[in-house]
Coordinates of C-alpha atoms (C1' of nucleotides) and ligand atoms in Angstrom, one line a residue:
Chain Q
M6 CA 78.7 81.8 27.2
K7 CA 79.1 78.4 25.7
Y8 CA 82.0 76.2 24.9
S9 CA 82.2 75.3 21.2
T10 CA 81.5 71.8 19.9
R11 CA 85.0 71.9 18.7
T12 CA 86.2 71.8 22.3
R13 CA 83.6 69.3 23.4
Y14 CA 84.3 67.0 20.4
G15 CA 88.0 67.4 20.8
L16 CA 87.9 66.5 24.5
R17 CA 85.8 63.4 23.7
L18 CA 88.3 62.4 21.0
L19 CA 91.2 62.8 23.4
V20 CA 89.4 60.8 26.1
Y21 CA 88.8 58.1 23.6
L22 CA 92.4 58.0 22.6
G23 CA 93.5 58.3 26.2
A24 CA 91.5 55.3 27.2
R25 CA 93.5 53.3 24.5
Y26 CA 96.8 54.9 25.4
K27 CA 99.8 52.7 24.3
G28 CA 97.6 50.7 21.9
K29 CA 97.6 50.7 18.1
F30 CA 96.9 53.7 15.9
L31 CA 93.2 54.2 15.6
K32 CA 91.6 55.5 12.5
L33 CA 89.3 58.5 12.7
N34 CA 86.4 56.8 11.0
T35 CA 85.9 54.4 13.9
I36 CA 86.1 57.1 16.4
A37 CA 83.8 59.4 14.5
E38 CA 81.2 56.6 14.3
S39 CA 81.6 55.6 17.9
E40 CA 81.4 59.2 19.2
K41 CA 78.7 60.2 16.6
I42 CA 80.8 63.1 15.2
S43 CA 81.1 64.1 11.6
I44 CA 84.4 62.6 10.4
K45 CA 85.2 65.7 8.3
Y46 CA 84.8 67.9 11.3
L47 CA 86.9 65.6 13.4
E48 CA 89.6 65.7 10.8
Q49 CA 89.8 69.5 11.3
I50 CA 89.9 69.1 15.1
V51 CA 92.6 66.5 14.9
R52 CA 94.6 68.8 12.6
L53 CA 94.4 71.4 15.4
L54 CA 95.9 69.0 17.9
K55 CA 98.6 67.5 15.8
P56 CA 101.1 70.4 15.8
T57 CA 101.1 70.5 19.6
G58 CA 102.5 67.0 19.7
I59 CA 99.7 65.7 21.9
I60 CA 98.9 63.1 19.3
S61 CA 101.0 61.1 17.0
V62 CA 99.9 60.2 13.5
A63 CA 100.4 57.4 11.0
R64 CA 99.5 58.2 7.5
G65 CA 98.3 55.9 4.7
A66 CA 96.6 52.6 5.0
H67 CA 96.3 51.2 8.5
G68 CA 97.2 54.7 9.7
G69 CA 95.5 56.7 12.3
Y70 CA 96.1 58.5 15.6
K71 CA 97.1 57.8 19.1
L72 CA 97.8 59.8 22.1
A73 CA 101.5 60.8 22.2
V74 CA 101.8 61.6 25.9
D75 CA 100.7 60.1 29.1
P76 CA 97.2 61.3 30.0
A77 CA 98.4 61.9 33.6
E78 CA 100.7 64.5 32.2
I79 CA 98.2 66.6 30.4
N80 CA 95.7 68.9 32.1
L81 CA 92.5 70.2 30.7
K82 CA 93.7 73.8 30.4
Q83 CA 96.3 72.7 27.9
I84 CA 93.6 70.9 25.9
F85 CA 91.1 73.7 26.1
T86 CA 93.7 76.3 25.1
I87 CA 94.4 74.3 21.9
L88 CA 90.8 73.6 21.0
E89 CA 89.1 76.8 22.1
G90 CA 92.0 79.0 20.9
N91 CA 92.0 81.3 23.9
I92 CA 90.0 80.7 27.0
D93 CA 89.8 84.3 28.3
P94 CA 86.2 85.1 29.1
I95 CA 86.5 88.6 27.5
E96 CA 88.9 90.3 25.1
C97 CA 90.1 92.9 27.6
L98 CA 92.1 90.3 29.4
Q99 CA 94.2 89.5 26.4
E100 CA 97.6 91.1 26.5
S101 CA 97.4 91.9 22.8
F102 CA 94.2 93.7 23.3
D103 CA 94.7 97.3 24.4
C104 CA 91.4 98.4 26.0
K105 CA 91.3 102.2 26.5
K106 CA 89.1 101.9 29.5
K107 CA 91.3 99.5 31.4
V108 CA 92.7 102.2 33.8
L109 CA 89.4 103.2 35.2
C110 CA 87.6 100.0 34.6
S111 CA 86.1 98.4 37.7
T112 CA 84.8 95.3 36.0
I113 CA 88.1 94.0 34.7
E114 CA 88.8 92.5 38.1
V115 CA 85.6 90.5 37.9
W116 CA 86.7 89.0 34.7
Q117 CA 90.2 88.4 35.9
G118 CA 88.8 86.6 39.0
L119 CA 86.6 84.5 36.8
Q120 CA 89.4 83.6 34.6
T121 CA 91.4 82.5 37.6
V122 CA 88.9 80.1 39.0
I123 CA 88.3 78.6 35.5
D124 CA 92.1 78.3 34.9
D125 CA 92.6 76.7 38.3
Y126 CA 89.9 74.2 37.7
L127 CA 91.2 73.2 34.3
E128 CA 94.8 73.0 35.5
K129 CA 93.8 70.8 38.4
N130 CA 92.0 68.3 36.2
K131 CA 94.2 65.9 34.2
L132 CA 93.1 64.1 31.1
K133 CA 93.7 60.9 33.1
D134 CA 90.9 61.8 35.5
V135 CA 88.4 61.9 32.6
V136 CA 89.9 58.8 31.0
D137 CA 89.5 56.9 34.3
N138 CA 85.8 57.9 34.4
Y139 CA 85.4 56.8 30.8
K140 CA 87.0 53.4 31.6
S141 CA 84.8 52.8 34.5
K142 CA 81.7 53.6 32.5
H143 CA 82.8 51.5 29.5
S144 CA 84.5 48.7 31.6
I145 CA 82.5 45.9 29.8
N146 CA 84.1 46.6 26.5
M147 CA 87.6 47.7 27.4
F148 CA 89.0 44.2 27.2
Y149 CA 87.9 43.6 23.7
I150 CA 89.5 46.5 22.0
Chain W
M1352 CA 84.2 80.9 25.1
K1353 CA 83.5 84.5 25.4
Y1354 CA 80.9 86.4 27.4
S1355 CA 78.8 88.7 25.2
T1356 CA 79.1 92.4 25.2
R1357 CA 75.5 92.4 26.4
T1358 CA 76.7 91.0 29.7
R1359 CA 79.7 93.2 29.8
Y1360 CA 77.8 96.4 29.1
G1361 CA 75.0 95.3 31.4
L1362 CA 77.4 94.8 34.2
R1363 CA 79.0 98.1 33.7
L1364 CA 75.6 99.7 33.6
L1365 CA 74.6 98.1 36.9
V1366 CA 77.9 99.1 38.5
Y1367 CA 77.3 102.7 37.3
L1368 CA 73.9 102.7 38.9
G1369 CA 75.1 100.9 41.9
A1370 CA 77.7 103.5 42.6
R1371 CA 74.9 106.1 42.7
Y1372 CA 72.5 103.9 44.6
K1373 CA 69.8 105.9 46.5
G1374 CA 70.4 109.0 44.2
K1375 CA 68.2 110.4 41.5
F1376 CA 67.0 108.7 38.4
L1377 CA 69.7 108.8 35.8
K1378 CA 69.0 109.0 32.2
L1379 CA 70.4 106.5 29.8
N1380 CA 72.0 109.1 27.5
T1381 CA 74.4 110.2 30.2
I1382 CA 75.4 106.6 31.1
A1383 CA 75.8 105.7 27.5
E1384 CA 78.1 108.6 26.8
S1385 CA 80.1 108.0 30.0
E1386 CA 80.5 104.3 29.4
K1387 CA 80.9 104.7 25.6
I1388 CA 78.1 102.4 24.8
S1389 CA 75.5 102.8 22.0
I1390 CA 72.4 104.2 23.7
K1391 CA 70.0 102.2 21.5
Y1392 CA 71.9 99.1 22.5
L1393 CA 71.8 100.1 26.2
E1394 CA 68.0 100.5 25.9
Q1395 CA 67.7 96.9 24.9
I1396 CA 69.9 95.8 27.8
V1397 CA 67.9 97.9 30.2
R1398 CA 64.7 96.3 29.0
L1399 CA 66.2 93.0 29.8
L1400 CA 66.8 94.0 33.4
K1401 CA 63.6 95.8 34.1
P1402 CA 61.2 92.9 34.4
T1403 CA 63.4 91.4 37.1
G1404 CA 62.9 94.3 39.4
I1405 CA 66.6 95.0 39.7
I1406 CA 66.1 98.5 38.5
S1407 CA 63.3 101.0 38.8
V1408 CA 62.2 103.3 36.0
A1409 CA 60.8 106.8 35.7
R1410 CA 59.3 107.6 32.3
G1411 CA 59.0 110.9 30.6
A1412 CA 61.0 114.1 31.1
H1413 CA 63.5 113.9 33.9
G1414 CA 63.0 110.2 33.8
G1415 CA 65.6 107.6 33.9
Y1416 CA 66.8 104.5 35.8
K1417 CA 68.1 103.7 39.2
L1418 CA 69.0 100.6 41.0
A1419 CA 66.0 99.2 42.9
V1420 CA 67.9 96.9 45.3
D1421 CA 70.9 97.2 47.6
P1422 CA 74.1 96.3 45.7
A1423 CA 75.1 94.2 48.7
E1424 CA 72.1 92.0 48.1
I1425 CA 72.7 91.1 44.5
N1426 CA 75.3 88.7 43.4
L1427 CA 76.9 88.4 40.0
K1428 CA 75.3 85.1 39.2
Q1429 CA 71.9 86.7 39.3
I1430 CA 73.1 89.5 37.0
F1431 CA 74.8 87.1 34.6
T1432 CA 71.8 84.9 34.4
I1433 CA 69.6 87.8 33.4
L1434 CA 72.0 89.1 30.9
E1435 CA 73.6 86.0 29.4
G1436 CA 70.3 84.1 29.4
N1437 CA 71.8 80.9 30.7
I1438 CA 75.3 80.4 32.0
D1439 CA 75.8 76.7 31.5
P1440 CA 79.0 76.1 29.7
I1441 CA 77.4 73.5 27.4
E1442 CA 73.9 72.5 26.5
C1443 CA 74.0 69.0 27.9
L1444 CA 73.9 70.5 31.4
Q1445 CA 70.5 72.0 30.9
E1446 CA 67.7 70.0 32.3
S1447 CA 65.5 70.7 29.3
F1448 CA 68.2 69.3 27.1
D1449 CA 68.0 65.5 26.8
C1450 CA 71.4 64.3 25.5
K1451 CA 71.3 60.7 24.4
K1452 CA 74.9 60.2 25.3
K1453 CA 74.5 61.3 28.9
V1454 CA 74.5 57.8 30.4
L1455 CA 77.8 56.7 29.0
C1456 CA 79.4 60.2 28.8
S1457 CA 82.6 60.7 30.6
T1458 CA 83.0 64.4 29.9
I1459 CA 79.7 65.6 31.4
E1460 CA 81.4 65.6 34.8
V1461 CA 84.1 67.9 33.5
W1462 CA 81.5 70.4 32.5
Q1463 CA 79.5 70.0 35.7
G1464 CA 82.6 70.7 37.7
L1465 CA 83.4 73.7 35.6
Q1466 CA 79.9 75.0 36.0
T1467 CA 80.2 74.6 39.8
V1468 CA 83.4 76.7 40.1
I1469 CA 82.0 79.4 37.9
D1470 CA 78.7 79.5 39.8
D1471 CA 80.5 79.6 43.1
Y1472 CA 82.6 82.5 42.0
L1473 CA 79.7 84.5 40.7
E1474 CA 77.6 83.8 43.8
K1475 CA 80.3 84.8 46.1
N1476 CA 80.8 88.1 44.4
K1477 CA 78.2 90.8 45.1
L1478 CA 77.5 93.8 43.0
K1479 CA 78.7 95.8 46.0
D1480 CA 82.2 94.5 45.6
V1481 CA 82.4 95.8 42.1
V1482 CA 80.8 99.1 43.0
D1483 CA 83.3 99.6 45.8
N1484 CA 86.1 99.1 43.3
Y1485 CA 84.4 101.6 40.9
K1486 CA 84.1 104.1 43.7
S1487 CA 87.7 103.8 44.7
K1488 CA 88.9 104.3 41.1
H1489 CA 86.6 107.2 40.5
S1490 CA 86.8 108.7 44.0
I1491 CA 87.8 112.1 42.7
N1492 CA 84.5 112.6 40.9
M1493 CA 82.1 110.9 43.2
F1494 CA 81.4 114.0 45.2
Y1495 CA 80.3 116.1 42.3
I1496 CA 77.6 113.8 40.9
Chain D
dA93 C1' 103.7 49.0 -9.8
dT94 C1' 99.1 49.3 -8.5
dT95 C1' 95.3 49.6 -5.6
dA96 C1' 93.0 50.4 -1.4
dT97 C1' 93.1 53.1 2.6
dA98 C1' 93.5 56.8 5.5
dT99 C1' 95.3 61.3 6.5
dC100 C1' 96.2 66.3 4.8
dA101 C1' 94.6 70.8 3.2
dT102 C1' 91.8 74.4 1.6
dA103 C1' 87.6 76.3 0.2
dG104 C1' 82.8 76.9 0.5
dT105 C1' 78.1 77.0 2.7
dG106 C1' 73.9 77.5 5.5
dA107 C1' 72.2 78.8 9.8
dA108 C1' 72.4 81.2 13.9
dA109 C1' 74.0 84.6 17.0
dT110 C1' 75.9 89.2 17.9
dA111 C1' 75.9 93.9 18.0
dA112 C1' 74.1 97.2 16.8
dT113 C1' 70.8 100.9 14.0
dA114 C1' 66.3 102.9 12.6
dT115 C1' 61.8 104.3 13.2
dG116 C1' 58.1 105.6 15.6
dA117 C1' 54.9 105.2 19.8
dT118 C1' 54.1 106.3 24.7
dA119 C1' 54.4 108.7 29.0
dA120 C1' 55.3 112.5 32.1
dA121 C1' 57.3 117.2 33.4
dG122 C1' 57.1 122.0 32.9
Chain G
dC301 C1' 51.4 121.4 24.2
dT302 C1' 56.1 121.0 23.7
dT303 C1' 60.1 118.9 25.3
dT304 C1' 62.3 115.0 27.1
dA305 C1' 63.1 110.4 27.9
dT306 C1' 61.6 105.7 28.0
dC307 C1' 59.2 101.7 25.3
dA308 C1' 58.8 98.5 21.5
dT309 C1' 59.7 96.4 17.1
dA310 C1' 61.9 95.7 12.9
dT311 C1' 65.9 95.7 10.1
dT312 C1' 70.8 95.2 9.1
dA313 C1' 75.8 94.1 8.9
dT314 C1' 79.2 91.3 10.7
dT315 C1' 80.9 87.4 12.6
dT316 C1' 81.0 82.8 14.3
dC317 C1' 79.7 78.1 14.1
dA318 C1' 79.4 73.7 12.5
dC319 C1' 79.8 71.5 9.1
dT320 C1' 80.4 69.8 3.8
dA321 C1' 82.9 69.2 -0.6
dT322 C1' 86.7 68.3 -3.3
dG323 C1' 90.9 66.7 -4.2
dA324 C1' 95.9 65.9 -2.9
dT325 C1' 99.3 63.1 -0.4
dA326 C1' 101.3 59.2 2.0
dT327 C1' 101.7 54.3 3.0
dA328 C1' 100.6 49.2 3.5
dA329 C1' 99.3 45.3 1.2
dT330 C1' 98.8 42.7 -3.1
Ligands
FES2826 S1 86.1 97.5 29.3 FE1 88.1 96.8 28.7 S2 89.1 96.7 30.6 FE2 87.1 97.1 31.2
FES2827 S1 77.8 64.7 25.1 FE1 75.9 65.2 26.1 S2 76.2 64.4 28.1 FE2 78.2 64.1 27.2

DNA sequence: ATTATATCATAGTGAAATAATATGATAAAG
DNA sequence: CTTTATCATATTATTTCACTATGATATAAT
């Protein structure tokens, strides 16, 4: 049970953008270098985020990305759901998945319970919380961006 | 983020054995059929469990497996750790993994927090709780085993 | 207009993990 | 000494992961 690098990178990207919220558009190349992530891979991640409206884009020269919404208004569950695709710990929990054993299954409640504590945690934590942490750790540089 | 079938099957196996705790040795074939799991795959899972002492084994004819410890004394974290190998949501949390970015990383706390809520949940839930659920759902048959 | 810059989009690839399956050895009961 | 059931390794098919490659498209600056 591991979260994908897609989610880990995506979260780091959003924290990076969140720390520079209301600033200029930032090009991916800079972010990729700064976060030590393959730019081509980041492009794919960013394309996953775009349709949800969480980031806004400027194409062409001097283009780039910025966060489109207030970090205080986004929680981690929303982010994880976009990046991880679906955060159910097992397939049986998905509505679309019709497990024949569901009626007599005694373990489904275990997974439901697990999903609940994970969901609660992710909903409780806003992007802003992580951004604040980022800012405090990178405080020296934040004025020079 | 999905838990492996190894963990799901293994849990179902242990619940099955737990519901028959203090009974005879049960052969894998019966369990595999009843739980609709490939017997050869179950053999591998069972071999994962054996060295931990959670189950006891009788070889040869009329052999099989039974739970070696009281279901009330085992929690799900112990089970998951055996089956899943390591239940950290990302590598950076493992002590053996020396992530160069840890010092300035602002997302590590997110993962640590997530790990904590998962661990807490799994520790709080005993195998007995799942077994009780199993028994109540299968109550009709429990007297004829 | 043209060029430089940066995003957009799809396809492909190598490695690893997953979920089995196959084959045969070993141990114990009857 | 045969049947039964576990023990152990090896092999395989499928899928997922984490990129990588190639080229198209859009826009700012010259
Ligand atoms: S195995 Fe699908 S609901 Fe339990
Ligand atoms: S990326 Fe490893 S600690 Fe954050």
